[in-house]
mmCIF file of N, CA and C in Angstrom:
data_model
loop_
_atom_site.group_PDB
_atom_site.id
_atom_site.type_symbol
_atom_site.label_atom_id
_atom_site.label_comp_id
_atom_site.label_asym_id
_atom_site.label_seq_id
_atom_site.Cartn_x
_atom_site.Cartn_y
_atom_site.Cartn_z
ATOM 1 N N MET A 18 35.145 -10.823 40.954
ATOM 2 C CA MET A 18 34.926 -10.919 39.380
ATOM 3 C C MET A 18 33.392 -10.839 39.324
ATOM 4 N N LYS A 19 32.553 -11.620 40.246
ATOM 5 C CA LYS A 19 31.131 -11.734 40.189
ATOM 6 C C LYS A 19 30.634 -10.158 40.387
ATOM 7 N N LYS A 20 31.250 -9.655 41.266
ATOM 8 C CA LYS A 20 30.666 -8.136 41.557
ATOM 9 C C LYS A 20 30.991 -7.390 40.449
ATOM 10 N N LEU A 21 32.093 -7.610 39.760
ATOM 11 C CA LEU A 21 32.101 -6.554 38.401
ATOM 12 C C LEU A 21 31.153 -6.946 37.542
ATOM 13 N N ILE A 22 30.812 -8.216 37.325
ATOM 14 C CA ILE A 22 29.888 -8.600 36.362
ATOM 15 C C ILE A 22 28.438 -8.064 36.538
ATOM 16 N N ILE A 23 28.034 -8.061 37.879
ATOM 17 C CA ILE A 23 26.758 -7.645 38.423
ATOM 18 C C ILE A 23 26.731 -6.159 38.130
ATOM 19 N N ALA A 24 27.788 -5.415 38.446
ATOM 20 C CA ALA A 24 27.839 -3.992 38.403
ATOM 21 C C ALA A 24 27.875 -3.719 36.906
ATOM 22 N N ALA A 25 28.436 -4.169 36.040
ATOM 23 C CA ALA A 25 28.324 -3.963 34.617
ATOM 24 C C ALA A 25 26.904 -4.284 33.811
ATOM 25 N N ALA A 26 26.336 -5.365 34.463
ATOM 26 C CA ALA A 26 24.781 -5.671 34.185
ATOM 27 C C ALA A 26 23.926 -4.466 34.406
ATOM 28 N N ILE A 27 24.161 -4.064 35.699
ATOM 29 C CA ILE A 27 23.370 -2.804 36.258
ATOM 30 C C ILE A 27 23.464 -1.721 35.502
ATOM 31 N N GLY A 28 24.807 -1.441 35.028
ATOM 32 C CA GLY A 28 25.152 -0.088 34.391
ATOM 33 C C GLY A 28 24.465 -0.271 33.028
ATOM 34 N N LEU A 29 24.537 -1.299 32.345
ATOM 35 C CA LEU A 29 24.108 -1.577 31.004
ATOM 36 C C LEU A 29 22.538 -1.314 31.154
ATOM 37 N N THR A 30 21.817 -2.231 32.048
ATOM 38 C CA THR A 30 20.562 -1.860 32.180
ATOM 39 C C THR A 30 19.991 -0.417 32.479
ATOM 40 N N ALA A 31 20.669 0.262 33.150
ATOM 41 C CA ALA A 31 20.481 1.694 33.565
ATOM 42 C C ALA A 31 20.454 2.544 32.187
ATOM 43 N N PHE A 32 21.589 2.257 31.362
ATOM 44 C CA PHE A 32 21.899 2.874 30.221
ATOM 45 C C PHE A 32 20.888 2.597 29.076
ATOM 46 N N ILE A 33 20.230 1.497 29.043
ATOM 47 C CA ILE A 33 19.277 1.186 28.055
ATOM 48 C C ILE A 33 17.959 1.710 28.659
ATOM 49 N N ILE A 34 17.566 1.723 29.781
ATOM 50 C CA ILE A 34 16.443 2.629 30.277
ATOM 51 C C ILE A 34 16.452 3.852 30.073
ATOM 52 N N TYR A 35 17.505 4.551 30.355
ATOM 53 C CA TYR A 35 17.900 5.903 30.117
ATOM 54 C C TYR A 35 17.830 6.158 28.439
ATOM 55 N N SER A 36 18.377 5.586 27.642
ATOM 56 C CA SER A 36 18.501 5.707 26.356
ATOM 57 C C SER A 36 16.934 5.713 25.666
ATOM 58 N N GLU A 37 16.172 4.653 26.030
ATOM 59 C CA GLU A 37 14.963 4.493 25.564
ATOM 60 C C GLU A 37 13.983 5.653 26.054
ATOM 61 N N ALA A 38 14.081 6.046 27.350
ATOM 62 C CA ALA A 38 13.178 6.838 27.937
ATOM 63 C C ALA A 38 13.494 8.264 27.259
ATOM 64 N N ASN A 39 14.597 8.531 26.706
ATOM 65 C CA ASN A 39 14.962 9.961 26.012
ATOM 66 C C ASN A 39 15.138 9.977 24.691
ATOM 67 N N ARG A 40 14.561 8.793 24.057
ATOM 68 C CA ARG A 40 14.541 8.861 22.452
ATOM 69 C C ARG A 40 13.311 9.487 22.083
ATOM 70 N N GLU A 41 13.536 10.115 20.997
ATOM 71 C CA GLU A 41 12.171 10.586 20.328
ATOM 72 C C GLU A 41 11.245 9.723 19.894
ATOM 73 N N PRO A 42 10.006 9.875 19.837
ATOM 74 C CA PRO A 42 9.067 9.088 19.519
ATOM 75 C C PRO A 42 9.256 8.539 17.992
ATOM 76 N N ARG A 43 8.961 7.563 17.562
ATOM 77 C CA ARG A 43 9.046 7.161 16.144
ATOM 78 C C ARG A 43 7.923 7.686 15.364
ATOM 79 N N GLU A 44 8.232 8.298 14.344
ATOM 80 C CA GLU A 44 7.085 8.991 13.278
ATOM 81 C C GLU A 44 6.640 7.918 12.254
ATOM 82 N N ARG A 45 5.748 7.950 11.794
ATOM 83 C CA ARG A 45 5.132 6.920 10.620
ATOM 84 C C ARG A 45 6.079 7.085 9.427
ATOM 85 N N ILE A 46 6.251 6.161 8.819
ATOM 86 C CA ILE A 46 7.178 6.164 7.675
ATOM 87 C C ILE A 46 6.298 6.677 6.423
ATOM 88 N N ASN A 47 4.957 6.582 6.505
ATOM 89 C CA ASN A 47 4.048 7.196 5.346
ATOM 90 C C ASN A 47 2.798 7.286 5.824
ATOM 91 N N TYR A 48 1.940 8.198 5.480
ATOM 92 C CA TYR A 48 0.651 8.330 5.880
ATOM 93 C C TYR A 48 -0.220 7.876 4.679
ATOM 94 N N ALA A 49 -1.397 7.130 5.118
ATOM 95 C CA ALA A 49 -2.389 6.757 4.039
ATOM 96 C C ALA A 49 -2.708 7.978 3.070
ATOM 97 N N GLN A 50 -3.126 7.755 1.897
ATOM 98 C CA GLN A 50 -3.597 8.971 1.111
ATOM 99 C C GLN A 50 -5.075 9.113 1.367
ATOM 100 N N ALA A 51 -5.317 10.269 1.595
ATOM 101 C CA ALA A 51 -6.668 10.713 2.079
ATOM 102 C C ALA A 51 -7.585 10.656 0.850
ATOM 103 N N LEU A 52 -8.778 9.920 0.995
ATOM 104 C CA LEU A 52 -9.636 9.819 -0.368
ATOM 105 C C LEU A 52 -10.514 11.235 -0.134
ATOM 106 N N PRO A 53 -10.096 11.837 -1.412
ATOM 107 C CA PRO A 53 -10.915 12.979 -1.615
ATOM 108 C C PRO A 53 -12.500 12.830 -1.495
ATOM 109 N N GLU A 54 -13.425 13.946 -1.446
ATOM 110 C CA GLU A 54 -14.684 13.740 -1.472
ATOM 111 C C GLU A 54 -15.178 13.205 -2.876
ATOM 112 N N ALA A 55 -14.500 13.810 -3.887
ATOM 113 C CA ALA A 55 -15.194 13.508 -5.159
ATOM 114 C C ALA A 55 -13.969 13.421 -6.143
ATOM 115 N N PRO A 56 -14.041 12.623 -7.300
ATOM 116 C CA PRO A 56 -12.853 12.489 -8.158
ATOM 117 C C PRO A 56 -12.777 13.867 -8.902
ATOM 118 N N ALA A 57 -11.692 14.145 -9.722
ATOM 119 C CA ALA A 57 -11.380 15.283 -10.542
ATOM 120 C C ALA A 57 -12.108 15.239 -12.054
ATOM 121 N N PHE A 58 -13.099 14.044 -12.011
ATOM 122 C CA PHE A 58 -13.724 13.928 -13.198
ATOM 123 C C PHE A 58 -15.044 13.378 -12.832
ATOM 124 N N GLU A 59 -15.898 13.213 -13.822
ATOM 125 C CA GLU A 59 -17.157 12.282 -13.493
ATOM 126 C C GLU A 59 -16.896 10.887 -13.719
ATOM 127 N N ALA A 60 -17.429 10.134 -12.518
ATOM 128 C CA ALA A 60 -17.061 8.790 -12.559
ATOM 129 C C ALA A 60 -17.962 7.952 -13.438
ATOM 130 N N SER A 61 -17.577 6.985 -13.865
ATOM 131 C CA SER A 61 -18.504 6.228 -15.114
ATOM 132 C C SER A 61 -18.823 4.809 -14.479
ATOM 133 N N SER A 62 -19.991 4.531 -14.716
ATOM 134 C CA SER A 62 -20.542 3.273 -14.107
ATOM 135 C C SER A 62 -20.172 2.123 -15.284
ATOM 136 N N ASN A 63 -19.490 2.339 -16.466
ATOM 137 C CA ASN A 63 -19.415 1.429 -17.706
ATOM 138 C C ASN A 63 -18.492 0.215 -17.323
ATOM 139 N N PHE A 64 -17.885 0.265 -16.075
ATOM 140 C CA PHE A 64 -16.810 -0.613 -15.778
ATOM 141 C C PHE A 64 -17.335 -1.474 -14.352
ATOM 142 N N ASP A 65 -18.600 -1.069 -14.036
ATOM 143 C CA ASP A 65 -19.086 -1.735 -12.694
ATOM 144 C C ASP A 65 -19.167 -3.416 -12.921
ATOM 145 N N GLY A 66 -18.714 -3.921 -11.632
ATOM 146 C CA GLY A 66 -18.621 -5.353 -11.583
ATOM 147 C C GLY A 66 -17.492 -5.750 -10.500
ATOM 148 N N GLN A 67 -17.329 -7.016 -10.586
ATOM 149 C CA GLN A 67 -16.327 -7.758 -9.810
ATOM 150 C C GLN A 67 -15.031 -7.812 -10.628
ATOM 151 N N TRP A 68 -13.814 -7.661 -9.979
ATOM 152 C CA TRP A 68 -12.563 -7.726 -10.681
ATOM 153 C C TRP A 68 -11.619 -8.539 -9.831
ATOM 154 N N GLU A 69 -10.663 -9.242 -10.634
ATOM 155 C CA GLU A 69 -9.749 -9.915 -9.742
ATOM 156 C C GLU A 69 -8.281 -10.105 -10.791
ATOM 157 N N GLY A 70 -7.182 -10.157 -10.206
ATOM 158 C CA GLY A 70 -6.078 -10.268 -10.895
ATOM 159 C C GLY A 70 -4.833 -10.344 -10.062
ATOM 160 N N LYS A 71 -3.776 -9.813 -10.486
ATOM 161 C CA LYS A 71 -2.648 -9.907 -9.594
ATOM 162 C C LYS A 71 -1.731 -8.627 -9.817
ATOM 163 N N ARG A 72 -0.718 -8.453 -8.797
ATOM 164 C CA ARG A 72 0.315 -7.327 -8.967
ATOM 165 C C ARG A 72 1.699 -8.098 -9.180
ATOM 166 N N ILE A 73 2.588 -7.517 -10.013
ATOM 167 C CA ILE A 73 3.753 -8.262 -10.172
ATOM 168 C C ILE A 73 4.764 -7.293 -9.833
ATOM 169 N N ASP A 74 5.875 -7.851 -9.225
ATOM 170 C CA ASP A 74 7.089 -6.795 -8.797
ATOM 171 C C ASP A 74 8.222 -7.175 -9.770
ATOM 172 N N ILE A 75 8.901 -6.046 -10.215
ATOM 173 C CA ILE A 75 10.029 -6.348 -11.103
ATOM 174 C C ILE A 75 11.344 -5.644 -10.591
ATOM 175 N N SER A 76 11.208 -5.354 -9.225
ATOM 176 C CA SER A 76 12.270 -4.720 -8.577
ATOM 177 C C SER A 76 13.212 -5.863 -8.168
ATOM 178 N N GLY A 77 12.833 -7.034 -7.807
ATOM 179 C CA GLY A 77 13.775 -8.269 -7.490
ATOM 180 C C GLY A 77 13.802 -8.013 -5.736
ATOM 181 N N ASP A 78 13.309 -7.110 -5.052
ATOM 182 C CA ASP A 78 13.636 -6.989 -3.821
ATOM 183 C C ASP A 78 12.510 -7.912 -3.072
ATOM 184 N N ASN A 79 13.108 -8.730 -1.863
ATOM 185 C CA ASN A 79 12.498 -9.760 -1.336
ATOM 186 C C ASN A 79 11.137 -9.158 -0.464
ATOM 187 N N ILE A 80 11.101 -8.037 -0.223
ATOM 188 C CA ILE A 80 9.904 -7.439 0.388
ATOM 189 C C ILE A 80 8.717 -7.116 -0.368
ATOM 190 N N CYS A 81 8.885 -7.140 -1.789
ATOM 191 C CA CYS A 81 7.947 -6.788 -2.595
ATOM 192 C C CYS A 81 7.256 -8.037 -3.327
ATOM 193 N N LEU A 82 6.641 -8.424 -2.773
ATOM 194 C CA LEU A 82 5.739 -9.961 -2.879
ATOM 195 C C LEU A 82 4.768 -9.696 -3.983
ATOM 196 N N GLU A 83 4.663 -10.782 -5.022
ATOM 197 C CA GLU A 83 3.613 -10.881 -5.735
ATOM 198 C C GLU A 83 2.504 -11.080 -5.111
ATOM 199 N N THR A 84 1.113 -10.598 -5.374
ATOM 200 C CA THR A 84 -0.030 -10.751 -4.702
ATOM 201 C C THR A 84 -1.312 -10.790 -5.539
ATOM 202 N N ARG A 85 -2.281 -11.492 -4.939
ATOM 203 C CA ARG A 85 -3.523 -11.290 -5.884
ATOM 204 C C ARG A 85 -4.294 -9.805 -5.404
ATOM 205 N N ILE A 86 -5.165 -9.590 -6.359
ATOM 206 C CA ILE A 86 -5.909 -8.279 -6.203
ATOM 207 C C ILE A 86 -7.400 -8.595 -6.299
ATOM 208 N N LEU A 87 -8.184 -8.392 -5.483
ATOM 209 C CA LEU A 87 -9.696 -8.674 -5.669
ATOM 210 C C LEU A 87 -10.484 -7.313 -5.400
ATOM 211 N N GLY A 88 -11.553 -7.050 -5.920
ATOM 212 C CA GLY A 88 -12.366 -5.863 -5.714
ATOM 213 C C GLY A 88 -13.473 -5.721 -6.702
ATOM 214 N N SER A 89 -14.064 -4.583 -6.623
ATOM 215 C CA SER A 89 -15.188 -4.323 -7.307
ATOM 216 C C SER A 89 -15.276 -2.655 -7.545
ATOM 217 N N ILE A 90 -16.074 -2.488 -8.784
ATOM 218 C CA ILE A 90 -16.473 -1.190 -9.295
ATOM 219 C C ILE A 90 -17.818 -1.079 -9.140
ATOM 220 N N GLU A 91 -18.488 0.081 -8.473
ATOM 221 C CA GLU A 91 -19.865 0.108 -8.295
ATOM 222 C C GLU A 91 -20.046 1.611 -8.515
ATOM 223 N N ASP A 92 -21.085 2.009 -9.581
ATOM 224 C CA ASP A 92 -21.232 3.361 -9.923
ATOM 225 C C ASP A 92 -19.990 4.142 -10.086
ATOM 226 N N GLY A 93 -19.079 3.516 -10.653
ATOM 227 C CA GLY A 93 -17.684 4.215 -10.824
ATOM 228 C C GLY A 93 -16.746 4.294 -9.647
ATOM 229 N N LYS A 94 -17.375 3.815 -8.716
ATOM 230 C CA LYS A 94 -16.402 4.006 -7.330
ATOM 231 C C LYS A 94 -15.615 2.347 -7.440
ATOM 232 N N VAL A 95 -14.168 2.613 -7.214
ATOM 233 C CA VAL A 95 -13.299 1.642 -7.334
ATOM 234 C C VAL A 95 -12.999 1.208 -5.838
ATOM 235 N N SER A 96 -12.846 -0.204 -5.638
ATOM 236 C CA SER A 96 -12.411 -0.680 -4.391
ATOM 237 C C SER A 96 -11.659 -1.896 -4.627
ATOM 238 N N LEU A 97 -10.479 -2.033 -4.587
ATOM 239 C CA LEU A 97 -9.622 -3.187 -4.736
ATOM 240 C C LEU A 97 -8.722 -3.291 -3.548
ATOM 241 N N ARG A 98 -8.415 -4.784 -3.182
ATOM 242 C CA ARG A 98 -7.745 -5.122 -2.024
ATOM 243 C C ARG A 98 -6.521 -6.005 -2.605
ATOM 244 N N LEU A 99 -5.379 -5.469 -2.056
ATOM 245 C CA LEU A 99 -4.071 -6.196 -1.928
ATOM 246 C C LEU A 99 -4.011 -7.369 -1.022
ATOM 247 N N MET A 100 -4.176 -8.673 -1.253
ATOM 248 C CA MET A 100 -4.434 -9.732 -0.334
ATOM 249 C C MET A 100 -3.278 -9.880 0.560
ATOM 250 N N TYR A 101 -2.068 -9.755 0.184
ATOM 251 C CA TYR A 101 -1.014 -10.201 1.057
ATOM 252 C C TYR A 101 -0.958 -9.365 2.275
ATOM 253 N N ASN A 102 -1.302 -8.119 2.086
ATOM 254 C CA ASN A 102 -1.120 -7.297 3.396
ATOM 255 C C ASN A 102 -2.490 -6.563 3.806
ATOM 256 N N ASN A 103 -3.387 -6.813 2.790
ATOM 257 C CA ASN A 103 -4.779 -6.212 3.167
ATOM 258 C C ASN A 103 -5.045 -4.635 2.637
ATOM 259 N N THR A 104 -4.148 -4.199 2.083
ATOM 260 C CA THR A 104 -3.895 -2.692 1.688
ATOM 261 C C THR A 104 -5.164 -2.621 0.709
ATOM 262 N N LEU A 105 -6.171 -1.600 0.937
ATOM 263 C CA LEU A 105 -7.260 -1.134 0.160
ATOM 264 C C LEU A 105 -7.029 -0.124 -0.657
ATOM 265 N N LEU A 106 -7.202 -0.068 -1.866
ATOM 266 C CA LEU A 106 -6.943 0.986 -3.037
ATOM 267 C C LEU A 106 -8.534 1.339 -3.120
ATOM 268 N N LYS A 107 -8.620 2.615 -3.110
ATOM 269 C CA LYS A 107 -9.953 3.209 -3.216
ATOM 270 C C LYS A 107 -9.975 4.333 -4.169
ATOM 271 N N GLY A 108 -10.939 4.600 -4.968
ATOM 272 C CA GLY A 108 -11.025 5.807 -5.887
ATOM 273 C C GLY A 108 -12.120 5.575 -6.841
ATOM 274 N N TRP A 109 -11.695 6.123 -8.164
ATOM 275 C CA TRP A 109 -12.772 6.052 -9.070
ATOM 276 C C TRP A 109 -12.367 5.815 -10.452
ATOM 277 N N ILE A 110 -13.205 5.727 -11.530
ATOM 278 C CA ILE A 110 -12.757 5.545 -12.942
ATOM 279 C C ILE A 110 -13.670 6.316 -13.758
ATOM 280 N N ALA A 111 -12.849 6.742 -14.802
ATOM 281 C CA ALA A 111 -13.640 7.718 -15.667
ATOM 282 C C ALA A 111 -14.289 7.086 -16.752
ATOM 283 N N ASP A 112 -14.854 7.757 -17.571
ATOM 284 C CA ASP A 112 -15.501 7.041 -18.694
ATOM 285 C C ASP A 112 -14.330 6.513 -19.739
ATOM 286 N N ASP A 113 -13.288 7.179 -19.786
ATOM 287 C CA ASP A 113 -12.167 6.654 -20.858
ATOM 288 C C ASP A 113 -11.320 5.723 -20.058
ATOM 289 N N GLY A 114 -11.784 5.225 -18.836
ATOM 290 C CA GLY A 114 -11.048 3.866 -18.273
ATOM 291 C C GLY A 114 -9.809 4.530 -17.376
ATOM 292 N N LYS A 115 -9.708 5.617 -17.354
ATOM 293 C CA LYS A 115 -8.574 6.057 -16.299
ATOM 294 C C LYS A 115 -8.870 6.221 -14.952
ATOM 295 N N LEU A 116 -7.920 5.525 -14.151
ATOM 296 C CA LEU A 116 -8.301 5.473 -12.714
ATOM 297 C C LEU A 116 -7.629 6.363 -11.889
ATOM 298 N N GLU A 117 -8.141 6.833 -10.926
ATOM 299 C CA GLU A 117 -7.664 7.601 -9.821
ATOM 300 C C GLU A 117 -7.933 6.811 -8.448
ATOM 301 N N LEU A 118 -6.859 6.307 -7.815
ATOM 302 C CA LEU A 118 -6.669 5.390 -6.766
ATOM 303 C C LEU A 118 -5.777 5.940 -5.508
ATOM 304 N N TYR A 119 -6.405 5.628 -4.357
ATOM 305 C CA TYR A 119 -5.606 6.118 -3.128
ATOM 306 C C TYR A 119 -5.553 4.836 -2.223
ATOM 307 N N SER A 120 -4.366 4.883 -1.485
ATOM 308 C CA SER A 120 -4.190 3.727 -0.638
ATOM 309 C C SER A 120 -4.569 4.060 1.037
ATOM 310 N N ASP A 121 -4.942 3.032 1.636
ATOM 311 C CA ASP A 121 -4.972 3.339 3.066
ATOM 312 C C ASP A 121 -4.166 2.832 3.878
ATOM 313 N N ASN A 122 -2.875 2.339 3.130
ATOM 314 C CA ASN A 122 -1.717 1.728 3.992
ATOM 315 C C ASN A 122 -0.870 2.789 4.698
ATOM 316 N N GLU A 123 -0.571 2.673 6.013
ATOM 317 C CA GLU A 123 -0.191 3.670 6.720
ATOM 318 C C GLU A 123 1.325 3.562 6.741
ATOM 319 N N ARG A 124 1.783 2.430 6.164
ATOM 320 C CA ARG A 124 3.163 2.248 6.232
ATOM 321 C C ARG A 124 3.918 2.347 4.884
ATOM 322 N N TRP A 125 3.326 1.804 3.682
ATOM 323 C CA TRP A 125 3.864 1.894 2.490
ATOM 324 C C TRP A 125 3.117 3.030 1.376
ATOM 325 N N GLY A 126 3.875 3.609 0.799
ATOM 326 C CA GLY A 126 3.421 4.767 0.008
ATOM 327 C C GLY A 126 2.981 4.150 -1.530
ATOM 328 N N TYR A 127 1.806 3.453 -1.467
ATOM 329 C CA TYR A 127 1.648 2.866 -2.946
ATOM 330 C C TYR A 127 1.135 3.896 -3.853
ATOM 331 N N ASP A 128 1.530 3.945 -5.088
ATOM 332 C CA ASP A 128 1.110 4.375 -6.205
ATOM 333 C C ASP A 128 0.525 3.602 -7.404
ATOM 334 N N PHE A 129 -0.712 3.519 -7.694
ATOM 335 C CA PHE A 129 -1.203 2.649 -8.507
ATOM 336 C C PHE A 129 -1.787 3.418 -9.715
ATOM 337 N N LYS A 130 -1.193 3.247 -10.911
ATOM 338 C CA LYS A 130 -1.904 3.978 -12.002
ATOM 339 C C LYS A 130 -2.514 2.844 -13.137
ATOM 340 N N GLY A 131 -3.483 3.239 -13.815
ATOM 341 C CA GLY A 131 -4.019 2.115 -14.593
ATOM 342 C C GLY A 131 -5.070 2.467 -15.447
ATOM 343 N N THR A 132 -5.398 1.888 -16.630
ATOM 344 C CA THR A 132 -6.588 2.292 -17.664
ATOM 345 C C THR A 132 -7.269 0.894 -17.772
ATOM 346 N N ALA A 133 -8.586 1.111 -18.034
ATOM 347 C CA ALA A 133 -9.480 -0.108 -18.215
ATOM 348 C C ALA A 133 -9.725 -0.080 -19.642
ATOM 349 N N LEU A 134 -9.826 -1.388 -20.204
ATOM 350 C CA LEU A 134 -10.031 -1.573 -21.757
ATOM 351 C C LEU A 134 -10.363 -2.925 -21.961
ATOM 352 N N ASN A 135 -11.625 -2.922 -22.688
ATOM 353 C CA ASN A 135 -12.127 -4.567 -23.040
ATOM 354 C C ASN A 135 -12.107 -5.391 -21.841
ATOM 355 N N GLY A 136 -12.655 -4.965 -20.762
ATOM 356 C CA GLY A 136 -12.834 -6.033 -19.556
ATOM 357 C C GLY A 136 -11.689 -6.310 -18.709
ATOM 358 N N GLN A 137 -10.637 -5.557 -18.919
ATOM 359 C CA GLN A 137 -9.352 -5.606 -18.077
ATOM 360 C C GLN A 137 -8.804 -4.244 -17.732
ATOM 361 N N ILE A 138 -8.143 -4.190 -16.486
ATOM 362 C CA ILE A 138 -7.450 -3.044 -16.122
ATOM 363 C C ILE A 138 -5.865 -3.328 -16.246
ATOM 364 N N ASP A 139 -5.171 -2.625 -16.739
ATOM 365 C CA ASP A 139 -3.597 -2.874 -16.652
ATOM 366 C C ASP A 139 -3.021 -1.576 -16.371
ATOM 367 N N GLY A 140 -1.812 -1.774 -15.563
ATOM 368 C CA GLY A 140 -1.172 -0.381 -15.000
ATOM 369 C C GLY A 140 -0.003 -0.796 -14.403
ATOM 370 N N GLU A 141 0.733 0.193 -13.749
ATOM 371 C CA GLU A 141 2.086 0.233 -13.278
ATOM 372 C C GLU A 141 1.846 0.664 -11.646
ATOM 373 N N TRP A 142 2.695 0.127 -10.953
ATOM 374 C CA TRP A 142 2.498 0.423 -9.546
ATOM 375 C C TRP A 142 3.990 0.832 -9.022
ATOM 376 N N LYS A 143 4.183 1.396 -7.998
ATOM 377 C CA LYS A 143 5.436 1.567 -7.194
ATOM 378 C C LYS A 143 5.047 1.908 -5.840
ATOM 379 N N VAL A 144 6.081 1.917 -4.936
ATOM 380 C CA VAL A 144 6.116 2.305 -3.562
ATOM 381 C C VAL A 144 6.927 3.458 -3.454
ATOM 382 N N SER A 145 6.728 4.533 -2.909
ATOM 383 C CA SER A 145 7.376 5.605 -2.916
ATOM 384 C C SER A 145 8.550 5.764 -1.741
ATOM 385 N N ASN A 146 8.285 4.678 -0.915
ATOM 386 C CA ASN A 146 9.394 4.550 0.471
ATOM 387 C C ASN A 146 9.872 2.932 0.347
ATOM 388 N N ALA A 147 10.056 2.543 -0.838
ATOM 389 C CA ALA A 147 10.810 1.151 -1.063
ATOM 390 C C ALA A 147 11.028 0.970 -2.381
ATOM 391 N N PRO A 148 11.799 -0.050 -2.704
ATOM 392 C CA PRO A 148 12.230 -0.154 -4.320
ATOM 393 C C PRO A 148 11.178 -0.947 -5.008
ATOM 394 N N CYS A 149 9.935 -1.329 -4.310
ATOM 395 C CA CYS A 149 9.031 -2.076 -5.089
ATOM 396 C C CYS A 149 8.336 -1.270 -6.153
ATOM 397 N N ARG A 150 8.207 -1.916 -7.411
ATOM 398 C CA ARG A 150 7.666 -1.357 -8.522
ATOM 399 C C ARG A 150 7.305 -2.494 -9.531
ATOM 400 N N GLY A 151 6.477 -2.368 -10.514
ATOM 401 C CA GLY A 151 6.141 -3.292 -11.433
ATOM 402 C C GLY A 151 4.768 -3.285 -12.277
ATOM 403 N N SER A 152 4.247 -4.142 -12.565
ATOM 404 C CA SER A 152 3.061 -4.247 -13.239
ATOM 405 C C SER A 152 1.849 -4.756 -12.496
ATOM 406 N N TRP A 153 0.659 -4.399 -13.007
ATOM 407 C CA TRP A 153 -0.724 -5.079 -12.285
ATOM 408 C C TRP A 153 -1.867 -5.204 -13.302
ATOM 409 N N LYS A 154 -2.621 -6.341 -13.248
ATOM 410 C CA LYS A 154 -3.765 -6.410 -14.058
ATOM 411 C C LYS A 154 -4.807 -7.071 -13.320
ATOM 412 N N VAL A 155 -5.921 -6.596 -13.505
ATOM 413 C CA VAL A 155 -7.257 -7.215 -12.946
ATOM 414 C C VAL A 155 -8.248 -7.571 -14.402
ATOM 415 N N VAL A 156 -9.028 -8.561 -14.276
ATOM 416 C CA VAL A 156 -10.124 -8.634 -15.233
ATOM 417 C C VAL A 156 -11.137 -8.818 -14.705
ATOM 418 N N LYS A 157 -12.288 -8.316 -15.380
ATOM 419 C CA LYS A 157 -13.731 -8.508 -14.948
ATOM 420 C C LYS A 157 -13.950 -9.908 -14.686
ATOM 421 N N VAL A 158 -14.721 -10.166 -13.797
ATOM 422 C CA VAL A 158 -15.185 -11.599 -13.611
ATOM 423 C C VAL A 158 -16.785 -11.734 -13.628
#
């Protein structure tokens, strides 16, 4: 009986090693969005300053946590950080308050849309490769 257990353990170990060695490498789930050289519009410095707020999830999925958002706008260049996973949203803001944002997250396909008006930015967000979605809001501090 002891020899049978040892032989089975050796066979299982050999199978696992063979399977892992011949498995195709994992691909990234999502690629970060490349920040273009320039926006599709003229960036506006009308919204320059420090901003903070939060992102709220309405999907109810437990991977979609609410998080603080901190950042700044300088010369119309937007830089906002999702604090729970350190994702950086970069882009520009137009004179009419419309945002163009790009994510640096290699795993999650973030899509943030928003508009600035009267010292706050409100918008919607979603993740292309997860059920996460909701609203977000930051205010100028």
